[in-house]
PDB file of C-alpha atoms in Angstrom:
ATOM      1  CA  UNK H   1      16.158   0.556  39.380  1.00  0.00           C
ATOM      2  CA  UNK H   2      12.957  -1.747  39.165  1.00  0.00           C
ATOM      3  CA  UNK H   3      12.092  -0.058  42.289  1.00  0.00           C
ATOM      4  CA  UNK H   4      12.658   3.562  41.233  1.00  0.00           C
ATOM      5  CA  UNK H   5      10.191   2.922  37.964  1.00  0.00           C
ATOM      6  CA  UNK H   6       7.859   1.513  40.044  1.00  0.00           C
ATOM      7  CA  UNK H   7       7.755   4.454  42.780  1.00  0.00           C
ATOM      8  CA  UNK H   8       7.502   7.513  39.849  1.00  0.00           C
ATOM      9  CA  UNK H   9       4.960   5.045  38.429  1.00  0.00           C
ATOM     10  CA  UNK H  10       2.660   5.083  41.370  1.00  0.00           C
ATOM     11  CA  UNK H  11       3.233   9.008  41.937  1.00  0.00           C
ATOM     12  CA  UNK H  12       2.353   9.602  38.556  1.00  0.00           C
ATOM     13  CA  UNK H  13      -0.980   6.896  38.905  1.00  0.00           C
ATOM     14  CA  UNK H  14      -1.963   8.990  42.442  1.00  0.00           C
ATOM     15  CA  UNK H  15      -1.735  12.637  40.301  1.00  0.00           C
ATOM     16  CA  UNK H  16      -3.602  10.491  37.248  1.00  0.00           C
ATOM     17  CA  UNK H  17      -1.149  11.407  34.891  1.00  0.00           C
ATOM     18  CA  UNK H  18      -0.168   8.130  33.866  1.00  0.00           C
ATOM     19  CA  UNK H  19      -3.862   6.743  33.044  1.00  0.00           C
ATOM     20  CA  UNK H  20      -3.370   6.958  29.410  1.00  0.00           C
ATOM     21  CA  UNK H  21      -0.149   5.173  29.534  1.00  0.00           C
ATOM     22  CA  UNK H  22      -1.341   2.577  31.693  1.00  0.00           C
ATOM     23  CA  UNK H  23      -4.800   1.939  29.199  1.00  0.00           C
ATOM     24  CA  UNK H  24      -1.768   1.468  26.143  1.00  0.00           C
ATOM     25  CA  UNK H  25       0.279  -0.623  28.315  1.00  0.00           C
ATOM     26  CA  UNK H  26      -2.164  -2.387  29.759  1.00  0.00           C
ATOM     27  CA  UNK H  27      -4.009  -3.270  26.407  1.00  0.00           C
ATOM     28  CA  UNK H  28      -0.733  -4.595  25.044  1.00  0.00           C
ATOM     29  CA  UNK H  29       0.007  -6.906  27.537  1.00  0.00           C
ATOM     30  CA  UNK H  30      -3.541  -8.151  27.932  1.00  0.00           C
ATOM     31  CA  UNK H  31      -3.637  -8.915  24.065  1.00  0.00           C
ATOM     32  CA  UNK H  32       0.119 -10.207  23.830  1.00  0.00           C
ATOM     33  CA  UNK H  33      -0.374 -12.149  26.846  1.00  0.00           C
ATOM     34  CA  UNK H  34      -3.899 -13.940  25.372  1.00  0.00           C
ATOM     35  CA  UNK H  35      -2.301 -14.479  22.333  1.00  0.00           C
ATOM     36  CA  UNK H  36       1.231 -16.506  23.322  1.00  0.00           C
ATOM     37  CA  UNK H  37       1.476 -19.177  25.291  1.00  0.00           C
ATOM     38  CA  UNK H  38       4.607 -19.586  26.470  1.00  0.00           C
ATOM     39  CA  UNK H  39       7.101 -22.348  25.635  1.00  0.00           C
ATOM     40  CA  UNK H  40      10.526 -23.388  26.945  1.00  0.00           C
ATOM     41  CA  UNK H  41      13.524 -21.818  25.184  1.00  0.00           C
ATOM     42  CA  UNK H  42      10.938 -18.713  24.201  1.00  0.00           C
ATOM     43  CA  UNK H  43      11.426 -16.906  28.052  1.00  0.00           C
ATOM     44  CA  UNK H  44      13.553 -13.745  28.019  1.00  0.00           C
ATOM     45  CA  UNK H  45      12.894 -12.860  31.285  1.00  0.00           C
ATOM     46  CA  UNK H  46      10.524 -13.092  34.588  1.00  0.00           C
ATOM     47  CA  UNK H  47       8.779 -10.374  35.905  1.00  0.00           C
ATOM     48  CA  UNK H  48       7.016 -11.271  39.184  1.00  0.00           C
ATOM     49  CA  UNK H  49       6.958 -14.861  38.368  1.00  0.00           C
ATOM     50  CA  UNK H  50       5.650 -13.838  34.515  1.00  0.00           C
ATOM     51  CA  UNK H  51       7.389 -14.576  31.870  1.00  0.00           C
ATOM     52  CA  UNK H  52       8.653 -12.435  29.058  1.00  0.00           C
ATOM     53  CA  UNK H  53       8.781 -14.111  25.889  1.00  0.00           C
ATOM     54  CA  UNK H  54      10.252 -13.885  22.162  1.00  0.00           C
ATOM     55  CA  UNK H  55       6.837 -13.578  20.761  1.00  0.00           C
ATOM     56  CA  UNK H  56       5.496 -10.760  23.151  1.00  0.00           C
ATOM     57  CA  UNK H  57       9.092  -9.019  22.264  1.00  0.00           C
ATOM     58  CA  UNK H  58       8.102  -9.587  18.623  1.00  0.00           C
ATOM     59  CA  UNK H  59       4.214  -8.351  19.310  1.00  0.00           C
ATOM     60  CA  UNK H  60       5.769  -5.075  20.979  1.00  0.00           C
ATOM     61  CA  UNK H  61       8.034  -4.473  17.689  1.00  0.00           C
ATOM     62  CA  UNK H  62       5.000  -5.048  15.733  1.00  0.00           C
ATOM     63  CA  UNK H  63       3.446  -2.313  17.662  1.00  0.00           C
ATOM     64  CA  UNK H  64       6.221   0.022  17.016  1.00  0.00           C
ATOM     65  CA  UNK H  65       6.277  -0.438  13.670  1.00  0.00           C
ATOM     66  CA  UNK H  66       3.068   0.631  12.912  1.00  0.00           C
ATOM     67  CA  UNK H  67       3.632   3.754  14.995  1.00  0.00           C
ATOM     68  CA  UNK H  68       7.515   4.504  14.254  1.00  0.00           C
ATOM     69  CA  UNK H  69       8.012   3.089  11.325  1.00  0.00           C
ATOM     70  CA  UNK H  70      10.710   1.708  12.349  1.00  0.00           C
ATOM     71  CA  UNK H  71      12.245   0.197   8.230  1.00  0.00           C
ATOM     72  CA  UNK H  72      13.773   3.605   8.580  1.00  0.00           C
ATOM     73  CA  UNK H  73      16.429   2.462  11.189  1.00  0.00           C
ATOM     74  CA  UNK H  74      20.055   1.423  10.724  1.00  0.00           C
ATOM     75  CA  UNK H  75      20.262  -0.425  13.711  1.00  0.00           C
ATOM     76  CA  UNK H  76      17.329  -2.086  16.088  1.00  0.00           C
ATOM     77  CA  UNK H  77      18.096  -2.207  19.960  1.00  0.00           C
ATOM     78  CA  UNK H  78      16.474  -5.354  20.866  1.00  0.00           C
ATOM     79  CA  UNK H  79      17.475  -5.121  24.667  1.00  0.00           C
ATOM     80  CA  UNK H  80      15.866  -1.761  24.844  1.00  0.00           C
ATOM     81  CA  UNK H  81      12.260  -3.368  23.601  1.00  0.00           C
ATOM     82  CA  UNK H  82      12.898  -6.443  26.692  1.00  0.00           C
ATOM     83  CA  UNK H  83      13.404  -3.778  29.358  1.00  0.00           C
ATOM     84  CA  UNK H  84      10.883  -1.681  28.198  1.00  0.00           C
ATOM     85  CA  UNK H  85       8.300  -4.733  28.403  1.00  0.00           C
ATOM     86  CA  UNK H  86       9.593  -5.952  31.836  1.00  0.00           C
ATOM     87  CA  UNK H  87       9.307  -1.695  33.049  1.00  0.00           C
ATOM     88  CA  UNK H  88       5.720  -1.924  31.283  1.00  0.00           C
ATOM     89  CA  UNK H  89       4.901  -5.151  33.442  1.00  0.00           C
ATOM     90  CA  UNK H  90       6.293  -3.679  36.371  1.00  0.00           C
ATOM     91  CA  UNK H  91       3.705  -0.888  36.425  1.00  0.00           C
ATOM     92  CA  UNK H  92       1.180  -3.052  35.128  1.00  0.00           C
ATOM     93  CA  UNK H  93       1.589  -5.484  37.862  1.00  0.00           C
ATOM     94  CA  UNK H  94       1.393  -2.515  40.558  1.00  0.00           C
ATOM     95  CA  UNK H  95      -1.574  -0.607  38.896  1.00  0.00           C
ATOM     96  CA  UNK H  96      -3.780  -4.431  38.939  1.00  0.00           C
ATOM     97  CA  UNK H  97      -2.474  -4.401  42.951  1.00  0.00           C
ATOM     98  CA  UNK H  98      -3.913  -1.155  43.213  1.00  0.00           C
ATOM     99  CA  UNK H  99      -7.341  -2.191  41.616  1.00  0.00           C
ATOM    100  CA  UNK H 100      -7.232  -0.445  38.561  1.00  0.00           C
ATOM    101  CA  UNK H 101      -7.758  -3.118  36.105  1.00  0.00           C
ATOM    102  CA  UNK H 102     -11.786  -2.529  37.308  1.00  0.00           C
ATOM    103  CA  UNK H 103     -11.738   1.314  36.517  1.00  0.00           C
ATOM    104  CA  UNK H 104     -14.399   1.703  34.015  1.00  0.00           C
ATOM    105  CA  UNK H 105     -12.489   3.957  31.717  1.00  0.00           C
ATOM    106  CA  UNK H 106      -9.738   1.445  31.663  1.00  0.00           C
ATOM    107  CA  UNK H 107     -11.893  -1.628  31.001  1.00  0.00           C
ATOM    108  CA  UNK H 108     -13.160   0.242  27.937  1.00  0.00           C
ATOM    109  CA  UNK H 109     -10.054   1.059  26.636  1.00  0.00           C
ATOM    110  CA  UNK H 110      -8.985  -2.469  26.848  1.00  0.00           C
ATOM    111  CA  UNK H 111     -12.158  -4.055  24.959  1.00  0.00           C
ATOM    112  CA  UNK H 112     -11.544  -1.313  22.542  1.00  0.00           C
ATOM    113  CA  UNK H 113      -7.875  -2.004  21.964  1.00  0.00           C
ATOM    114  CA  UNK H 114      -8.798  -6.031  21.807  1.00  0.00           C
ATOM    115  CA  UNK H 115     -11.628  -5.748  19.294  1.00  0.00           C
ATOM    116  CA  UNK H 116      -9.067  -3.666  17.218  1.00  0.00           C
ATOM    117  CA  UNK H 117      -5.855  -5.865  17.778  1.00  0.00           C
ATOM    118  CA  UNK H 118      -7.914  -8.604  16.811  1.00  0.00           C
ATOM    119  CA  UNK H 119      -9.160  -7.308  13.524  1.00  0.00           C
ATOM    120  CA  UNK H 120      -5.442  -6.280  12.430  1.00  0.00           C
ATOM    121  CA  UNK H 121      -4.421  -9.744  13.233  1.00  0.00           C
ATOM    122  CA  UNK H 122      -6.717 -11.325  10.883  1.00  0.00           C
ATOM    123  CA  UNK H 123      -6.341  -8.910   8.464  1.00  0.00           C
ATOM    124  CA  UNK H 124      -2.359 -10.112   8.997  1.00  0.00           C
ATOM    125  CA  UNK H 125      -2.813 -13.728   9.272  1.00  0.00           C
ATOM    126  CA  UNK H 126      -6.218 -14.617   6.421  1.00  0.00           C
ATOM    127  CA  UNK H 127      -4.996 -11.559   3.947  1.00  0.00           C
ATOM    128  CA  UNK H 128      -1.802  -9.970   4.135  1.00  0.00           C
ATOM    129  CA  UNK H 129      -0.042 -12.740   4.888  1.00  0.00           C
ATOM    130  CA  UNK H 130      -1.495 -15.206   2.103  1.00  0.00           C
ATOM    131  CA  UNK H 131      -1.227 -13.200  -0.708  1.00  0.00           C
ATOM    132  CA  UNK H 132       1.929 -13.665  -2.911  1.00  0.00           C
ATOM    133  CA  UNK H 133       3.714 -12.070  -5.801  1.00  0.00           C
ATOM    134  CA  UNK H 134       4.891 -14.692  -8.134  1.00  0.00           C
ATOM    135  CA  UNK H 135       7.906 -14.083 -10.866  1.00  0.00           C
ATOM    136  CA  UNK H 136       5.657 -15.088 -13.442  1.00  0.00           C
ATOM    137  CA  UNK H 137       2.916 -11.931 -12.446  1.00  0.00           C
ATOM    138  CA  UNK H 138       5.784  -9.468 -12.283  1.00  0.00           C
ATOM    139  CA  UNK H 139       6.325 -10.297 -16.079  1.00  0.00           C
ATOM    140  CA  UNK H 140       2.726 -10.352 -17.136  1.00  0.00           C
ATOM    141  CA  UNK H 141       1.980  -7.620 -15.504  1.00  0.00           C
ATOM    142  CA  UNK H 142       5.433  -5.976 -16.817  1.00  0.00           C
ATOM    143  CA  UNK H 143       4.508  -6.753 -20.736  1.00  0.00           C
ATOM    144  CA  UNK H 144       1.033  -5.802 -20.535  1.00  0.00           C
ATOM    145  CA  UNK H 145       1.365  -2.184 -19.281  1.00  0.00           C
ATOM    146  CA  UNK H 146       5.033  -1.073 -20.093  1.00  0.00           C
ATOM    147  CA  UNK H 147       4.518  -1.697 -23.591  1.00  0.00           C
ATOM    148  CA  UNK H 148       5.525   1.749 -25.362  1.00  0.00           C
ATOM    149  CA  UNK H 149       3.324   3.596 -27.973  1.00  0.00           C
ATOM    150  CA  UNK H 150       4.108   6.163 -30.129  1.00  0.00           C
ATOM    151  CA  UNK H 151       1.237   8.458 -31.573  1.00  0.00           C
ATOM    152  CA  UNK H 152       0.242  10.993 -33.697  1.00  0.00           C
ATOM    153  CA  UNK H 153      -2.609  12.984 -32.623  1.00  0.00           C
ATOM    154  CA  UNK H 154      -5.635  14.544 -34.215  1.00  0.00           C
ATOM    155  CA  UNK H 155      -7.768  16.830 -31.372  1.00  0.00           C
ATOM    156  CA  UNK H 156     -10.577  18.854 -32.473  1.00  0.00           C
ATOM    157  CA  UNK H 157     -13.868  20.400 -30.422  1.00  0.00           C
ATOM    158  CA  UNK H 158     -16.696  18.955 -32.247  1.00  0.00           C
ATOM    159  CA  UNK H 159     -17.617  15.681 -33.108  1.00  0.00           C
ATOM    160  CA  UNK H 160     -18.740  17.088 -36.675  1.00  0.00           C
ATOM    161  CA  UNK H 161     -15.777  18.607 -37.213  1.00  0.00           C
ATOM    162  CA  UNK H 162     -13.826  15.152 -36.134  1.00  0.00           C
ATOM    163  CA  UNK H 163     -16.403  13.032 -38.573  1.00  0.00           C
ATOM    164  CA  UNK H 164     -15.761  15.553 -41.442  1.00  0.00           C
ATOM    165  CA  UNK H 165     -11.784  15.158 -40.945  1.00  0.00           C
ATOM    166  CA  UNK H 166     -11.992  11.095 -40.700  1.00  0.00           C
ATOM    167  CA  UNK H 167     -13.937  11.436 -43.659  1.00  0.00           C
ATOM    168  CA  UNK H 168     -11.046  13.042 -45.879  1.00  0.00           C
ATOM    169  CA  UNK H 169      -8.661  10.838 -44.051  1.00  0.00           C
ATOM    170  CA  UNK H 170     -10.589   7.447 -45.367  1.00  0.00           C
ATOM    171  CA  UNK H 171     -10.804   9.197 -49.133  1.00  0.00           C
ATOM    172  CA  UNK H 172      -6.357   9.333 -48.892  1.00  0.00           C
ATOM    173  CA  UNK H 173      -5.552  12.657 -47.420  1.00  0.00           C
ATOM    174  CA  UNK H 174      -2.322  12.663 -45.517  1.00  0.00           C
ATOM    175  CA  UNK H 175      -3.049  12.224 -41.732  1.00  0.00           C
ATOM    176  CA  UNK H 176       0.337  14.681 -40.845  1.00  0.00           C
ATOM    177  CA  UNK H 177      -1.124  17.704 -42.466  1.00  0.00           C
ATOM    178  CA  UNK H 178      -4.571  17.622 -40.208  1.00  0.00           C
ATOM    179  CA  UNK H 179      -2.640  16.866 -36.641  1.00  0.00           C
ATOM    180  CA  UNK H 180      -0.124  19.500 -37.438  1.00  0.00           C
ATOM    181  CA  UNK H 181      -3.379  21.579 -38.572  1.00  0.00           C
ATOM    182  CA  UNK H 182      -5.415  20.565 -35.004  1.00  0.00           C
ATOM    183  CA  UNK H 183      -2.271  19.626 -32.782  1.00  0.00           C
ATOM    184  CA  UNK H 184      -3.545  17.773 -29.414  1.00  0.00           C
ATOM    185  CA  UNK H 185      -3.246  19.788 -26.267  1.00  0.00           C
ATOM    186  CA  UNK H 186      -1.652  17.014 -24.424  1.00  0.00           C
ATOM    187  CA  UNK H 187       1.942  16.086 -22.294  1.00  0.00           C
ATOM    188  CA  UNK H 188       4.150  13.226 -23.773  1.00  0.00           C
ATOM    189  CA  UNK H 189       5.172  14.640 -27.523  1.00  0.00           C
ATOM    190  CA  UNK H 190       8.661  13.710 -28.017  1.00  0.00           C
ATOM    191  CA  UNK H 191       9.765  15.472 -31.507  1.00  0.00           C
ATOM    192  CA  UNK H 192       9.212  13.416 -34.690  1.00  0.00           C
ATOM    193  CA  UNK H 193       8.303  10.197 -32.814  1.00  0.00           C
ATOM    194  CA  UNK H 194       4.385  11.994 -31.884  1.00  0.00           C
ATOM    195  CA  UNK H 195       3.499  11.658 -28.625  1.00  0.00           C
ATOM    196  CA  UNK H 196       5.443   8.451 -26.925  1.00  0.00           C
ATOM    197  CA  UNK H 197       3.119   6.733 -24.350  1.00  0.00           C
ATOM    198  CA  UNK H 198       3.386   3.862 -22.335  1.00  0.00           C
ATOM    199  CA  UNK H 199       0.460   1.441 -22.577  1.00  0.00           C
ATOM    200  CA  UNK H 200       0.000   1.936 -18.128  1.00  0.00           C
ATOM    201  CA  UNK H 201      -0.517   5.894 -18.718  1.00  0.00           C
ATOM    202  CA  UNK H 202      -2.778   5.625 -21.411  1.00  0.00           C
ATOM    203  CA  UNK H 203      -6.530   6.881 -20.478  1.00  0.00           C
ATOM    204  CA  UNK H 204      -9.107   3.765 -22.023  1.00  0.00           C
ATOM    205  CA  UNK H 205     -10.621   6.328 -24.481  1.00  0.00           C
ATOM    206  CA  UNK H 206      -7.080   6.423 -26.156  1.00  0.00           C
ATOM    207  CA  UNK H 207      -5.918   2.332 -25.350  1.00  0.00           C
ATOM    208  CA  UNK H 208      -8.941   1.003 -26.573  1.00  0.00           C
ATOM    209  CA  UNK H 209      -8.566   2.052 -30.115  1.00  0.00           C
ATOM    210  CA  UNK H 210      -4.889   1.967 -30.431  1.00  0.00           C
ATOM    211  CA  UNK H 211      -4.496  -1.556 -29.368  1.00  0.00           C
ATOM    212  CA  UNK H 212      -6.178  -3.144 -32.703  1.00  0.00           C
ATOM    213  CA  UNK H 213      -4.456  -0.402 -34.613  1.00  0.00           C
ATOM    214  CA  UNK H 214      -1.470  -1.605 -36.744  1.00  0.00           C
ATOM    215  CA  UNK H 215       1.967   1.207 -37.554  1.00  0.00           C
ATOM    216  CA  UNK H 216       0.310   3.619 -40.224  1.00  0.00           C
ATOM    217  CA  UNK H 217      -3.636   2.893 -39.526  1.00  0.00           C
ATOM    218  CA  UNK H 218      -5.682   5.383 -37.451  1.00  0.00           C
ATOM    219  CA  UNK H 219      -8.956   5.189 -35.491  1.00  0.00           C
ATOM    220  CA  UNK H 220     -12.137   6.135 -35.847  1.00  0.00           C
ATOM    221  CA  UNK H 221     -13.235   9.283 -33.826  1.00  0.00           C
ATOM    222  CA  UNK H 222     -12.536   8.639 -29.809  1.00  0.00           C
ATOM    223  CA  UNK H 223     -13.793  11.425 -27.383  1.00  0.00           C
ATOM    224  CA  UNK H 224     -11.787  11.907 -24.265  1.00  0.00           C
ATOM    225  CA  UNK H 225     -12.003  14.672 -21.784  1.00  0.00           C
ATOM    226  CA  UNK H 226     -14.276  16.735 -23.887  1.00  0.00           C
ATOM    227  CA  UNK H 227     -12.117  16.572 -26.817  1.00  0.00           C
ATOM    228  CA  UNK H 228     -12.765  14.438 -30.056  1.00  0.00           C
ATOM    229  CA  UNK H 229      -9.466  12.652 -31.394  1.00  0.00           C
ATOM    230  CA  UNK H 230      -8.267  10.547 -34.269  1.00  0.00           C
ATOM    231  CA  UNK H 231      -5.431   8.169 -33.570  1.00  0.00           C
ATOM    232  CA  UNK H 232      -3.020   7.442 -36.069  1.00  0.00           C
ATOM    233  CA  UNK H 233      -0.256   4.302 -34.626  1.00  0.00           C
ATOM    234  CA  UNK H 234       3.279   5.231 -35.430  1.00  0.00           C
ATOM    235  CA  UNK H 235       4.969   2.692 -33.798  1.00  0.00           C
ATOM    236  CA  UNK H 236       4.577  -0.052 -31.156  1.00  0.00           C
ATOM    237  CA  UNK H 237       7.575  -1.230 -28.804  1.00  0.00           C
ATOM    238  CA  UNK H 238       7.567  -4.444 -26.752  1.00  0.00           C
ATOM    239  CA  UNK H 239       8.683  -3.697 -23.164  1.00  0.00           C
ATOM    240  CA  UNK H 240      12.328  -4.582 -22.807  1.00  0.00           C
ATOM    241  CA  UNK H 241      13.799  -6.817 -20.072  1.00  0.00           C
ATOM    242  CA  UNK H 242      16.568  -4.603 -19.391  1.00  0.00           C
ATOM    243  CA  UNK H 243      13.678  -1.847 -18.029  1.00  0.00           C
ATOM    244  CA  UNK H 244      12.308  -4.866 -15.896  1.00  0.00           C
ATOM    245  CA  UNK H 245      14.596  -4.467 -13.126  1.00  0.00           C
ATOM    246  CA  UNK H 246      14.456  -0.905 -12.524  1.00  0.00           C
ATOM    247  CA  UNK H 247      10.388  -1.255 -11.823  1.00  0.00           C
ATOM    248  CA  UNK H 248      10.075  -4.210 -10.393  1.00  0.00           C
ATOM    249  CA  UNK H 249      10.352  -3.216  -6.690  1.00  0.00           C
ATOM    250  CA  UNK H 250       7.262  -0.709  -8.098  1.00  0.00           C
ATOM    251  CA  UNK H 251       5.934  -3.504  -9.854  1.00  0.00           C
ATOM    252  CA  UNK H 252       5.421  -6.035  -7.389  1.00  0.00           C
ATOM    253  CA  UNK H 253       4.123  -3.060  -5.113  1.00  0.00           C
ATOM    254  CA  UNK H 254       1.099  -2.078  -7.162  1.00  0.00           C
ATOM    255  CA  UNK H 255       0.411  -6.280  -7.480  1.00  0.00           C
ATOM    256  CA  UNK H 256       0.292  -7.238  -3.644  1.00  0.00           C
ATOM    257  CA  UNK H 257      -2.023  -4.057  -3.472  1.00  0.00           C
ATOM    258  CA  UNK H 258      -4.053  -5.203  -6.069  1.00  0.00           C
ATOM    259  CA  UNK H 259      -4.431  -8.968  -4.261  1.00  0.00           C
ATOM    260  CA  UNK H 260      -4.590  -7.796  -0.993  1.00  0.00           C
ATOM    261  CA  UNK H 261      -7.767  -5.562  -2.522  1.00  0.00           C
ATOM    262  CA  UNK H 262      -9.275  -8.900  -3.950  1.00  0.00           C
ATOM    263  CA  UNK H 263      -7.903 -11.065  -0.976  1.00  0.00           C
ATOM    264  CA  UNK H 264     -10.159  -8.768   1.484  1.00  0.00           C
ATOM    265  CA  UNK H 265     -13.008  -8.436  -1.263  1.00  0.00           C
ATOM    266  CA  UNK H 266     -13.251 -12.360  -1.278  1.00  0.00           C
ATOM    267  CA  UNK H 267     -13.075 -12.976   2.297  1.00  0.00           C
ATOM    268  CA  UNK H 268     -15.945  -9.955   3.244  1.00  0.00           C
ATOM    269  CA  UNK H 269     -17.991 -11.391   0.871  1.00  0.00           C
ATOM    270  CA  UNK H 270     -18.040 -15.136   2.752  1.00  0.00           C
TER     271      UNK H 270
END
């Protein structure tokens, strides 16, 4: 069999229609092979006297991955990734007989391939692998921003006209009859309770105010895409720990995002 792979390889090489393979192949074992040294109990196989080992098994799924995605599998055929790597050493190990290795396309495709290996390794190893998502951050970040708000709306055009309704407001005059008078254009009214945000979704035009609002007060004018508003705090609803577990996969997403962001801002900054 090793034989057969080894005789379509070279036809193919000889026709140069296996060039690009052998750049991809040949970066990947280059890399995998600079990266791991070997150690006993780690060989999965010998391929001309080479060895095959766990990690450069692991470094080839690693590859996949990013390709395939491969979290969409059932089931993972770990045998098919070892004979793939011995067929891919097989060729390799012919192509470097027949001189190849000094092609000058090839040589470039390899420093290319290691300068960008080496970058998503230490992104890996001094980022992406140091950053953490503690129990303690899901919660914080869980009361903070799923904290729900319910609103009732004043939205006008002008900022005079806005000023002129505050104005009456202040002096006693009931804050339903003006937002059922200028109703706000906007998605999130559910029936009597006004419009029912949670803290997360809120633009900063309309969290800002509401935050040091109490139930029945109302803001001062706010302007927010073009429109003038005046906010008057219906109620205010701590976020419940029954809701916790239904966003927390989402929740501890957004947060290793987040670190990962400052993780790589910290580091390029060094």
């Amino acid at each position: 069999m090793a034989e057969l792979i080894v005789y379509s390889a070279l036809n193919m090489i000889k026709n140069n229609m296996l060039r690009p393979v052998l750049c991809s192949v040949f970066c990947l074992l280059i890399f995998s092979s600079c990266a791991t040294i070997p150690k006993q109990g780690e060989i999965l196989a010998f391929v001309d006297g080479e060895p095959v080992t766990k990690r450069d098994v692991e470094y080839a799924l690693q590859i996949s991955h990013r390709r395939d995605d491969l979290s969409a599998a059932k089931t993972l055929d770990i045998s098919r990734y070892i004979q793939q790597l011995i067929d891919d050493r097989l060729i390799i190990h012919e192509a470097l007989r027949m001189g190849m290795d000094e092609f000058p396309g090839v040589r470039q495709k390899v420093q290319a391939y290691l300068v960008r290996e080496s970058v998503t390794r230490l992104y890996n190893d001094e980022i992406v692998e140091k950053v953490s998502v503690s129990e303690d951050d899901i919660i914080t970040y869980y009361k903070e921003n799923y904290e729900r708000f319910a609103l009732d709306l004043i939205e006008v055009d002008t900022e005079e006209n806005a000023m002129e309704i505050l104005g009456k407001l202040k002096n006693g005059e009931d804050f339903g009859e003006f937002s059922h008078k200028y109703p706000a254009n906007l998605p999130g009214k559910e029936g009597e309770q006004g419009f029912v945000f949670l803290r997360k979704s809120m633009s900063p035009a309309i969290q800002e105010p509401v935050y040091s609002l109490k139930p029945g007060e109302f803001s001062e004018v706010t302007k927010a895409r073009n429109k003038y508003y005046i906010i008057g705090l219906i109620s205010r609803q701590e976020a419940t720990d029954e809701e916790l577990e239904r966003v927390r996969r989402n929740i501890e997403r957004v947060l290793r995002e987040q670190k990962i962001k400052e993780r790589s801002d910290e580091y390029m900054a060094q």
